[in-house]
Coordinates of C-alpha atoms and ligand atoms in Angstrom, one line a residue:
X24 CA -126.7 -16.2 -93.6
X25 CA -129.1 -17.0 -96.2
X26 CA -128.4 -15.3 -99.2
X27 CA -130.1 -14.6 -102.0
X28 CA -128.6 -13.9 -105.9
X29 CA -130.9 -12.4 -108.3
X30 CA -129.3 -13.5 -111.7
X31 CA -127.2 -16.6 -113.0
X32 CA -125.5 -15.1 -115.3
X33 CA -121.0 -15.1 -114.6
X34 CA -121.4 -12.1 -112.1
X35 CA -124.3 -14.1 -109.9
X36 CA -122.6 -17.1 -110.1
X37 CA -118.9 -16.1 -109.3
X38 CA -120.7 -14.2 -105.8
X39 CA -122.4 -17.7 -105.7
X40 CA -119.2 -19.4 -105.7
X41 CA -117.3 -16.7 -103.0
X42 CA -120.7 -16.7 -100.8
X43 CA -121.2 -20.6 -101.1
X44 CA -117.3 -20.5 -100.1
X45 CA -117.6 -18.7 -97.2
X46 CA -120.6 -20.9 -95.5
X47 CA -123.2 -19.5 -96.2
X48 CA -126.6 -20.8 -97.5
X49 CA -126.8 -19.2 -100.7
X50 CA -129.6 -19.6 -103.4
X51 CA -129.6 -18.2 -107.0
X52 CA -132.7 -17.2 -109.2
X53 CA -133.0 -16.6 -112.7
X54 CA -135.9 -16.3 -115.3
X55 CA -134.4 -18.7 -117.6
X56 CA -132.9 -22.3 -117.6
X57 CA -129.4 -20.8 -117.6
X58 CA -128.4 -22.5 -120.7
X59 CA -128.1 -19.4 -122.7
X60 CA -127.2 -16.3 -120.8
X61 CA -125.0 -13.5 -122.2
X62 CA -122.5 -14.7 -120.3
X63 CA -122.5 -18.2 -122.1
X64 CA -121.5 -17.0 -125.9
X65 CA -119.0 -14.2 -125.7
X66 CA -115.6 -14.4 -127.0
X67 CA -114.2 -15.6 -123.8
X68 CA -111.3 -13.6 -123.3
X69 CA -109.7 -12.0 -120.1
X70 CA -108.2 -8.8 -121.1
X71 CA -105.9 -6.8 -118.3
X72 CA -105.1 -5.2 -121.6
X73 CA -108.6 -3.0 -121.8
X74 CA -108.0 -0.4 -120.0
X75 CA -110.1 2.6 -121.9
X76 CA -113.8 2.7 -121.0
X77 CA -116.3 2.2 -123.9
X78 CA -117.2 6.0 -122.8
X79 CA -114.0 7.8 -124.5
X80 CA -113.1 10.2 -126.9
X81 CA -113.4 9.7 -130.5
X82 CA -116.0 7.5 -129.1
X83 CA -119.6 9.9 -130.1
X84 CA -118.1 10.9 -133.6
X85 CA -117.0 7.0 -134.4
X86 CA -120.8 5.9 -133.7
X87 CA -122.2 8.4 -135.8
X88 CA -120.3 7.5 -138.5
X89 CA -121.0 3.9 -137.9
X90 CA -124.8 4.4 -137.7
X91 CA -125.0 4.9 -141.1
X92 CA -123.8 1.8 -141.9
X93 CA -126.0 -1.7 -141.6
X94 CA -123.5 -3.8 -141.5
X95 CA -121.3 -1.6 -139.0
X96 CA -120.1 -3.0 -135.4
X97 CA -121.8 -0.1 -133.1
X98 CA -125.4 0.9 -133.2
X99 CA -128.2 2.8 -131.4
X100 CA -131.7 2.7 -132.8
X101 CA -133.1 5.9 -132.6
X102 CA -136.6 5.9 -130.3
X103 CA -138.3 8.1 -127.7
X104 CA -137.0 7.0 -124.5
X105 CA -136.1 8.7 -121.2
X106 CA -133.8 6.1 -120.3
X107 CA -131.7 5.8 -123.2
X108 CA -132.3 9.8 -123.3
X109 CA -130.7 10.0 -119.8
X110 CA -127.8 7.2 -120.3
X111 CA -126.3 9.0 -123.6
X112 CA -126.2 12.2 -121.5
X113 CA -124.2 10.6 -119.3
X114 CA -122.4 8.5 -121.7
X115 CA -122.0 12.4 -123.4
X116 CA -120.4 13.7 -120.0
X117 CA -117.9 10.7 -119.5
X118 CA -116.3 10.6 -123.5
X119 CA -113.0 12.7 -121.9
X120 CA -109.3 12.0 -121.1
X121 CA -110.3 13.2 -117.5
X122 CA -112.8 10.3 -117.1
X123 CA -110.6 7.8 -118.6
X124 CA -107.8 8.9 -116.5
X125 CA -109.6 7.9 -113.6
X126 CA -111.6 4.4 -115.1
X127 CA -108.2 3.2 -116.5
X128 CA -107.1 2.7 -112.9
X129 CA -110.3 1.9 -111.3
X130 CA -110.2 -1.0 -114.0
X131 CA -106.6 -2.0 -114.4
X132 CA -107.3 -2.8 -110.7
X133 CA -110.1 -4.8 -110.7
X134 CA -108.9 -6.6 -113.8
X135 CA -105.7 -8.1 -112.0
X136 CA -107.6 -9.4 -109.2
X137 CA -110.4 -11.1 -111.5
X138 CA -107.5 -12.9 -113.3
X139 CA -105.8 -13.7 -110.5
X140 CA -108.9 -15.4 -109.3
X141 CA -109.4 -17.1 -112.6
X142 CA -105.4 -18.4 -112.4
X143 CA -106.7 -19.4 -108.6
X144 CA -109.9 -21.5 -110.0
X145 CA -108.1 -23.0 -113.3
X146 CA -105.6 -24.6 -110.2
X147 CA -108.0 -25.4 -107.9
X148 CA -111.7 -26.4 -109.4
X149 CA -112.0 -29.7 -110.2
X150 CA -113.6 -29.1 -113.7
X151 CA -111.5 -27.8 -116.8
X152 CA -112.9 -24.4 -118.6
X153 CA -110.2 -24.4 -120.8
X154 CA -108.1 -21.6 -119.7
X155 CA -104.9 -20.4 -121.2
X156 CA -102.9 -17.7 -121.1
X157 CA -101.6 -16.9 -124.4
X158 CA -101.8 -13.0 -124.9
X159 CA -104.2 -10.9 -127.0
X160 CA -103.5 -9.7 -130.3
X161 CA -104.7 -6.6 -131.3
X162 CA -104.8 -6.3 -135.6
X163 CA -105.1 -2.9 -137.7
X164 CA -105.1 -2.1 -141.0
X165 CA -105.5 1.7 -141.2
X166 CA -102.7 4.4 -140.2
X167 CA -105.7 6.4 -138.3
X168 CA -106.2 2.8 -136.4
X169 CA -102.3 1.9 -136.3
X170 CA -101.9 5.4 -134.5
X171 CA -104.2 5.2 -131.8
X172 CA -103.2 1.7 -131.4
X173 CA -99.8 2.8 -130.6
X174 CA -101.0 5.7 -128.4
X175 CA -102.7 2.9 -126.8
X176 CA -99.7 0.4 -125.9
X177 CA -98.1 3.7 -124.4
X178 CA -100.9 4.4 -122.2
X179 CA -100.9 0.2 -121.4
X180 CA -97.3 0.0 -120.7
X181 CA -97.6 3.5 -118.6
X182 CA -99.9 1.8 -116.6
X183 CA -98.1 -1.2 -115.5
X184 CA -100.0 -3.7 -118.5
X185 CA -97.2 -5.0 -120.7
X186 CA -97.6 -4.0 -124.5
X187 CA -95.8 -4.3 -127.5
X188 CA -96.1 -3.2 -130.9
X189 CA -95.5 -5.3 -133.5
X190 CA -94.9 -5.0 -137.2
X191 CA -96.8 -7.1 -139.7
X192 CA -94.2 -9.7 -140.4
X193 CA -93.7 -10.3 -135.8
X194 CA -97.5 -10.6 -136.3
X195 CA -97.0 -13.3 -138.6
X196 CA -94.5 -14.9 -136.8
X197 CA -96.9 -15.4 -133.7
X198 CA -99.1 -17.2 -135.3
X199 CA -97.2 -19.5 -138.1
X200 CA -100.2 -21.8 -139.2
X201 CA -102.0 -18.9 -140.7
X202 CA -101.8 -16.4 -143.0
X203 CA -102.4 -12.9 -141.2
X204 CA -103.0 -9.5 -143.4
X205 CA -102.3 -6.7 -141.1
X206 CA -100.1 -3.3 -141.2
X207 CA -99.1 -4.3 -137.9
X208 CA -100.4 -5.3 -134.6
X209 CA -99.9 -4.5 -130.3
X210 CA -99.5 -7.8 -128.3
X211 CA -100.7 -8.1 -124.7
X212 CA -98.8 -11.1 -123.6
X213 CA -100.7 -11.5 -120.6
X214 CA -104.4 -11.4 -121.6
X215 CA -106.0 -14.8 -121.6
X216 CA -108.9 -16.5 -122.5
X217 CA -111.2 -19.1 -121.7
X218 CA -114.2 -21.2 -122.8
X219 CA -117.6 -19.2 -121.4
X220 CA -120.5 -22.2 -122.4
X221 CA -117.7 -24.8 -120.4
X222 CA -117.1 -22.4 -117.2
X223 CA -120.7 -21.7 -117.0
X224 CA -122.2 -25.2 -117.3
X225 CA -119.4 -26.8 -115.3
X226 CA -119.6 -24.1 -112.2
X227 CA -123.3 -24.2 -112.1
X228 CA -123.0 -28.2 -111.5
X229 CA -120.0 -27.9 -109.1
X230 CA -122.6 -25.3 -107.0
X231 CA -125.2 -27.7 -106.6
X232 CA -123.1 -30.4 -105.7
X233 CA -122.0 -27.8 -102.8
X234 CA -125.1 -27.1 -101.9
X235 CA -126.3 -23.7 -103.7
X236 CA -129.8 -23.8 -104.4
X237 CA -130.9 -23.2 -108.2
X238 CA -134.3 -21.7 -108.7
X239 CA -134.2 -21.4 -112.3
X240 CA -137.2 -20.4 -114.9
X241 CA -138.4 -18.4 -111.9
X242 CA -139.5 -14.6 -112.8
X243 CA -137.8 -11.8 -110.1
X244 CA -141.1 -9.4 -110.2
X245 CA -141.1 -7.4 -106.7
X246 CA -139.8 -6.8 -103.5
X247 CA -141.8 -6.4 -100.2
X248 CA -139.5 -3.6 -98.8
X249 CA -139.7 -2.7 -94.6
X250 CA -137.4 -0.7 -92.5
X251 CA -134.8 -0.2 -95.1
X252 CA -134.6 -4.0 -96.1
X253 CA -135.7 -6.2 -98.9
X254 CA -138.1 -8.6 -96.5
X255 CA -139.3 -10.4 -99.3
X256 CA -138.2 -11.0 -103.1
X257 CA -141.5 -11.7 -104.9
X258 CA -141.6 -14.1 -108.0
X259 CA -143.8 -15.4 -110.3
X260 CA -143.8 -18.9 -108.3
X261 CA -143.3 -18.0 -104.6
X262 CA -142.0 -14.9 -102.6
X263 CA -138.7 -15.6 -100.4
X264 CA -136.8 -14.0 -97.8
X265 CA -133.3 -13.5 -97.0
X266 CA -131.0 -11.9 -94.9
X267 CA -129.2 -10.6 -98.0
X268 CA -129.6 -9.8 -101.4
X269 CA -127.4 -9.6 -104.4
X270 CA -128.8 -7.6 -107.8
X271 CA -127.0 -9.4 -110.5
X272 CA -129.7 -9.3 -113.0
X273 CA -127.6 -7.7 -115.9
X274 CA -129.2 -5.7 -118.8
X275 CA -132.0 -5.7 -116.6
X276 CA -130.8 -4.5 -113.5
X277 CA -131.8 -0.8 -114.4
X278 CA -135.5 -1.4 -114.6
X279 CA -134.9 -3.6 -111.9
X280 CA -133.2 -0.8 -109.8
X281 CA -135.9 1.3 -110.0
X282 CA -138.0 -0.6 -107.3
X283 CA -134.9 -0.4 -105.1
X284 CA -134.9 3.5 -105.1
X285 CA -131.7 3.0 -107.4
X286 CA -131.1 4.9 -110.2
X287 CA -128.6 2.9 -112.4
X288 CA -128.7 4.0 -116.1
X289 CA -128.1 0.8 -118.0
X290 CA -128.5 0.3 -121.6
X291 CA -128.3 -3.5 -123.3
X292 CA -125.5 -3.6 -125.5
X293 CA -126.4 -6.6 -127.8
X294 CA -123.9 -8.3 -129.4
X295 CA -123.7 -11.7 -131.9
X296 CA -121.6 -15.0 -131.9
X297 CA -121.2 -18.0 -133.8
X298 CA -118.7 -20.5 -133.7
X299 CA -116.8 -22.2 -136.9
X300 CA -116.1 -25.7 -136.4
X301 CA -113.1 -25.5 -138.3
X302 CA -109.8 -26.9 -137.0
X303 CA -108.5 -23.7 -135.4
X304 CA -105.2 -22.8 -137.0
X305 CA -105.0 -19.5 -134.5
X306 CA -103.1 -20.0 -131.2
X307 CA -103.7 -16.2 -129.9
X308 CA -107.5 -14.7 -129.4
X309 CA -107.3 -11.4 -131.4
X310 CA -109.3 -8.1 -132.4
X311 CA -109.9 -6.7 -135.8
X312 CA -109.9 -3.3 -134.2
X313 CA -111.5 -1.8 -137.8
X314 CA -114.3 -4.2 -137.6
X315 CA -113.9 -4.6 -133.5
X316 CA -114.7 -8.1 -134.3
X317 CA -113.4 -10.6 -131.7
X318 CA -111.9 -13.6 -132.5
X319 CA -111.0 -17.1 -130.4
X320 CA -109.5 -20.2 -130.6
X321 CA -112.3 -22.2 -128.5
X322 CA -111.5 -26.0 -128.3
X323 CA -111.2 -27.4 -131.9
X324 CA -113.1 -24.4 -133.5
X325 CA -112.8 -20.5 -133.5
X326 CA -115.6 -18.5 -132.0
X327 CA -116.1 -15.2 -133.6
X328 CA -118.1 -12.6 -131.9
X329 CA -118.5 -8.5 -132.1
X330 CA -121.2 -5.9 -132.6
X331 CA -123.1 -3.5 -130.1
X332 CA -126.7 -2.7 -130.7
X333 CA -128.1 -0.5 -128.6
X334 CA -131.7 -1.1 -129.4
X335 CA -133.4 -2.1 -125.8
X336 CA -134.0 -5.4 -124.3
X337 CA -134.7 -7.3 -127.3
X338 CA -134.1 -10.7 -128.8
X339 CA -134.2 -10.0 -132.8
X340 CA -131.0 -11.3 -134.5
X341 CA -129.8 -9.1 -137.0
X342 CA -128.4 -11.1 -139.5
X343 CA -127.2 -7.6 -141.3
X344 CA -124.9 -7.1 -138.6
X345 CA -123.5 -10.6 -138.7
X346 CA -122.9 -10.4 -142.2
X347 CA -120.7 -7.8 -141.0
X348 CA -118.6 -9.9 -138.8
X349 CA -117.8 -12.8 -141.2
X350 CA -116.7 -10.1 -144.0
X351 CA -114.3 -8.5 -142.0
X352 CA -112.7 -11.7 -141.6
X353 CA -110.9 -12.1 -145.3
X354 CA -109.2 -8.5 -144.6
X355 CA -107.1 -10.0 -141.7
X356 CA -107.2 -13.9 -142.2
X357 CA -107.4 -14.6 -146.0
X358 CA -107.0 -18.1 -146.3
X359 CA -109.9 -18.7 -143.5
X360 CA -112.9 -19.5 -145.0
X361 CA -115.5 -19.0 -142.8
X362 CA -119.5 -19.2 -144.4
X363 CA -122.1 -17.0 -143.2
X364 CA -124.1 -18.5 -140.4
X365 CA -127.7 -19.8 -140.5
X366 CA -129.9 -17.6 -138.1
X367 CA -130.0 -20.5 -135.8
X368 CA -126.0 -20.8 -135.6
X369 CA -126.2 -17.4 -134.1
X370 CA -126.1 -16.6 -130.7
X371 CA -126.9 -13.2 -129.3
X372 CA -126.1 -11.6 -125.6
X373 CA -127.2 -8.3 -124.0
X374 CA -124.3 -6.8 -123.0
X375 CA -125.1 -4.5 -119.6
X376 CA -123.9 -1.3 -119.7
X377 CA -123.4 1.3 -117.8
X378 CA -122.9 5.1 -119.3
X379 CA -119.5 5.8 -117.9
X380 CA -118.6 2.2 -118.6
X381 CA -117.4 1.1 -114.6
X382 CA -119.5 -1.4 -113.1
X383 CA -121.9 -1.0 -110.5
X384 CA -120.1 -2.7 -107.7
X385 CA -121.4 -2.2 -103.6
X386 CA -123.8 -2.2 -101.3
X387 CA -126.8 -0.2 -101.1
X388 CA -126.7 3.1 -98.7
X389 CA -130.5 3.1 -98.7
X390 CA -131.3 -0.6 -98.3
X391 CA -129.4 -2.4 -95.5
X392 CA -129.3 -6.0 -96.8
X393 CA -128.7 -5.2 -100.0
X394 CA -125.7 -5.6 -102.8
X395 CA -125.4 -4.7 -106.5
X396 CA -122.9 -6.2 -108.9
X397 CA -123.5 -5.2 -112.5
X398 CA -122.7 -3.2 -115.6
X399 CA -119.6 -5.4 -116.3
X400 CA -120.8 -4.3 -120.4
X401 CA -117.6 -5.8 -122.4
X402 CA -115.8 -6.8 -119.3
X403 CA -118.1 -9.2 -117.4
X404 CA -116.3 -12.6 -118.4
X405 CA -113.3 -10.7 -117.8
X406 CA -114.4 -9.0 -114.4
X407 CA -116.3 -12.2 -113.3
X408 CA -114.6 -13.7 -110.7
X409 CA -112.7 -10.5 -109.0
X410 CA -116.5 -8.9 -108.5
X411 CA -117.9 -12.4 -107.2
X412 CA -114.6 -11.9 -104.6
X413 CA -115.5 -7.8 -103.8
X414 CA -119.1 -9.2 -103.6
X415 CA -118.4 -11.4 -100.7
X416 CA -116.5 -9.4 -99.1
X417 CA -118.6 -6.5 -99.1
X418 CA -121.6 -8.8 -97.4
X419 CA -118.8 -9.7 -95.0
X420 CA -117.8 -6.5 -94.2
X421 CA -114.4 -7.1 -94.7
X422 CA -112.0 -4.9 -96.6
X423 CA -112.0 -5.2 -100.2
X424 CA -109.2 -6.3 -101.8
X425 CA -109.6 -3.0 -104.3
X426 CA -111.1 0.7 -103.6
X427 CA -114.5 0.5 -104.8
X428 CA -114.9 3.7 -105.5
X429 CA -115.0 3.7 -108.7
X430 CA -117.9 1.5 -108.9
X431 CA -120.7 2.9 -106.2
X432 CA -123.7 1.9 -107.3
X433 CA -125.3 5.1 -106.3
X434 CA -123.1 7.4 -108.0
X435 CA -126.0 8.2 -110.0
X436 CA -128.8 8.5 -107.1
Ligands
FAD527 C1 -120.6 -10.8 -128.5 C2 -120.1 -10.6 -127.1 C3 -118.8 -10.9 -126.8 C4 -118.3 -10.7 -125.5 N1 -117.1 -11.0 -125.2 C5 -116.6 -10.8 -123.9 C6 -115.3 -11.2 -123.6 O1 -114.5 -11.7 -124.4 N2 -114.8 -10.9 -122.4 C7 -115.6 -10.3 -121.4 O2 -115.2 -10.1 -120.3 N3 -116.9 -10.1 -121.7 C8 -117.4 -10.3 -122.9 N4 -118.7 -10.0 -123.2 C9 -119.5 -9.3 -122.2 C10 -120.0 -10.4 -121.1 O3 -120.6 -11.5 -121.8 C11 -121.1 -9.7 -120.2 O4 -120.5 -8.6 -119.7 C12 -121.5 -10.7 -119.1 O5 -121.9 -11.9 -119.6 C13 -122.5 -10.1 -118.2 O6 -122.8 -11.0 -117.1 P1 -123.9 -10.7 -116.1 O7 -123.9 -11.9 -115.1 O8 -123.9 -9.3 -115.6 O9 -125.3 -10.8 -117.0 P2 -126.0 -12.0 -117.7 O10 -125.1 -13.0 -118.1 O11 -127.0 -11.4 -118.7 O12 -126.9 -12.6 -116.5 C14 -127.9 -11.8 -115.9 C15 -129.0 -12.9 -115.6 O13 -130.1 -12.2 -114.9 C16 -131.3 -12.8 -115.2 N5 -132.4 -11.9 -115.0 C17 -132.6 -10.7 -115.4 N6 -133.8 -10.2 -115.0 C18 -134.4 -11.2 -114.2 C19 -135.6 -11.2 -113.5 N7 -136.5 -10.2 -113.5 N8 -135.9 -12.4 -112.9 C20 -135.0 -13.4 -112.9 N9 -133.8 -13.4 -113.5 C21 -133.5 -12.3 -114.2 C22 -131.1 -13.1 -116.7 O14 -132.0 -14.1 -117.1 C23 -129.6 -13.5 -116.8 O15 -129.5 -14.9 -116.8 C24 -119.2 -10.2 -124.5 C25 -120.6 -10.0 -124.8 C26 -121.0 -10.2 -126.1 C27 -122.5 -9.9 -126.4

């Protein structure tokens, strides 16, 4: 079949990969030159270990209190929109041990397969993205923080994801080549992580040289819909037609959804990087969960990467915000001396996310010839390769290798 993939960002490019696989002609479109995508920048890590959806409890009151606060790691700019109106609603409904009950499973599921299709394409790809499996470290300093932390690891280790809690001086003992300032930590020994910038470049190239089509700097505007089937995809150069079509255009996809007759809330969670080219002393990727600040070794230097903005689909760097990253560094890593930034150091990403914070995962009821794969939020990296897998099977009619049903599309419709 010829396929089309509306967005080259890790989700696009992972169906690319599975559709490409499975012989079919499949081309990929995308506004920009790919270079810079939010999947490019983030911290890179592969987490079986995050198990509780962004939408949980604690979750309304902790934003609050952080909105008060420039330098803070959550924010949602107040303004006068429906959308983001109708998406904290929901987000509102979901903050509830029922809801997580049920996402913790939906997502433990489709964590394992993404990771085992990582572990599948670190054997078998001919390129290197750098991945290791060396754990995550989760880092507190508060007894409010060390508590649910702990709760945490229960929940984990309930759940069949191995967790452990460690005192200050095991955290130390981890990681001997730096001095770590914690009241104690929980270790996920089977997170891993991976270079983002490295996987992205290097898949794209091993695509073309398979024969996936790149239309890149090309502007998804319309579709020409008739008889319950996208007959053309209309952009700003040329329209095209396929036999099917996968919606993988991230914090977009809700706008975008719209001229599908899908109703997808979807807010862009943006979100700042940088990278320190210092030698990395760290062996294990870590979170300050206080400052939610992510931190990983990334070749020879350490990427550090946190905040969510919820502030619309906009490209203003903050540099407030990332003031707030590199001084929550000193707290847990003393002797690293990491400067602040320059703007252009700074790399930002738009997070897609969904209320309830499950992706959008399946194919259309109302539009035959059509598949959605988005609102990975934090998780895309991580969630990458096991939806490019659901997505091809889903076009293939096959049976998944996970229910989906945690992740209909439509569940909002
Ligand atoms: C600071 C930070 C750290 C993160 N760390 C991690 C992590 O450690 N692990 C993890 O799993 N996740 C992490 N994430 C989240 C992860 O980066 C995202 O979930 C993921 O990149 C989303 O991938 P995507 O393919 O859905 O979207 P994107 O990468 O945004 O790709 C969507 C593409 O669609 C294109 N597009 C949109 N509209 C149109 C249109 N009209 N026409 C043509 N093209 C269009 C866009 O140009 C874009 O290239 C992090 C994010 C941030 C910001």
């Amino acid at each position: 079949m010829k396929i089309g993939i509306l967005g080259g960002g890790i989700i696009g490019l992972s169906s690319a990969y599975y559709l490409n696989k499975a012989g079919h002609q499949v081309t990929v479109i995308d506004q920009s030159d790919l270079e810079v995508t939010c999947s490019t920048g983030n911290a890179g890590m592969i987490v079986p270990s995050h198990l509780i959806p962004l939408a949980s409890p604690g979750m309304i009151s902790k934003g609050i209190r952080w909105m008060f606060n420039s330098t803070s790691p959550f924010y949602v700019k107040p303004r006068w929109s429906g959308d983001l109106l109708k998406w904290g609603y929901h987000f509102y409904k979901h903050a509830n041990k029922e809801h997580v009950a049920k996402a913790s499973i939906a997502l433990k599921e489709i964590s394992m397969l993404s990771k085992s299709m990582y572990q599948q394409w670190a054997s078998e790809l001919p390129f290197d993205f750098e991945y290791n499996e060396r754990g995550l470290l989760m880092l507190y300093q508060t007894k409010e923080t060390e508590h649910e932390e702990r709760e945490m690891s229960r929940f984990a280790n309930q759940h069949g994801v191995e967790a452990h809690i460690l005192s200050s001086e095991e955290v130390q003992q981890l990681e001997p080549h730096v001095k770590v300032t914690t009241r104690g930590g929980v270790f996920f020994p089977n997170d891993a992580h991976l270079t983002p910038h490295l996987l992205i470049s290097r898949l794209i190239r091993y695509l073309r040289e398979q024969g996936v089509e790149f239309k890149t700097k090309t502007l998804l505007t319309d579709f020409v819909i008739e008889n319950q089937k996208i007959k053309m995809v209309v952009t700003n150069s040329e329209n095209l037609s396929f036999d099917e079509v996968v919606l993988a255009t991230g914090s977009w996809s809700g706008v975008i959804g719209k001229k599908l007759q899908l109703n997808m809330p979807m807010q862009a969670g943006k979100g700042y990087s940088f990278n320190a080219s210092i030698e990395s002393t760290i062996q294990i990727p870590s979170i300050f969960l206080e400052a939610r600040v992510a931190v990983t070794p990334m070749g020879g230097s350490i990427r550090f990467g946190g905040t969510m903005e919820i502030a619309g689909v906009n490209h203003t760097i903050n540099m407030n915000r990332v003031k707030g990253i590199v001084d929550s560094i000193p707290a847990y890593y003393p002797e690293m001396n990491i400067r602040m930034p320059e703007q252009q150091e700074v790399w930002h990403g738009l997070r897609p996310c969904s209320p309830d914070g499950l992706p959008y995962i399946g194919k259309s009821k109302q539009i035959q010839n059509l598949t959605i794969a988005t609102g990975h939020a934090m998780l895309g990296l991580s969630l990458g390769a096991g939806t490019g897998k659901l997505v091809q099977q889903l076009i293939a009619h096959d049976q998944t290798s996970i229910s989906m049903e945690g992740f209909d599309p439509e569940r909002y419709n």
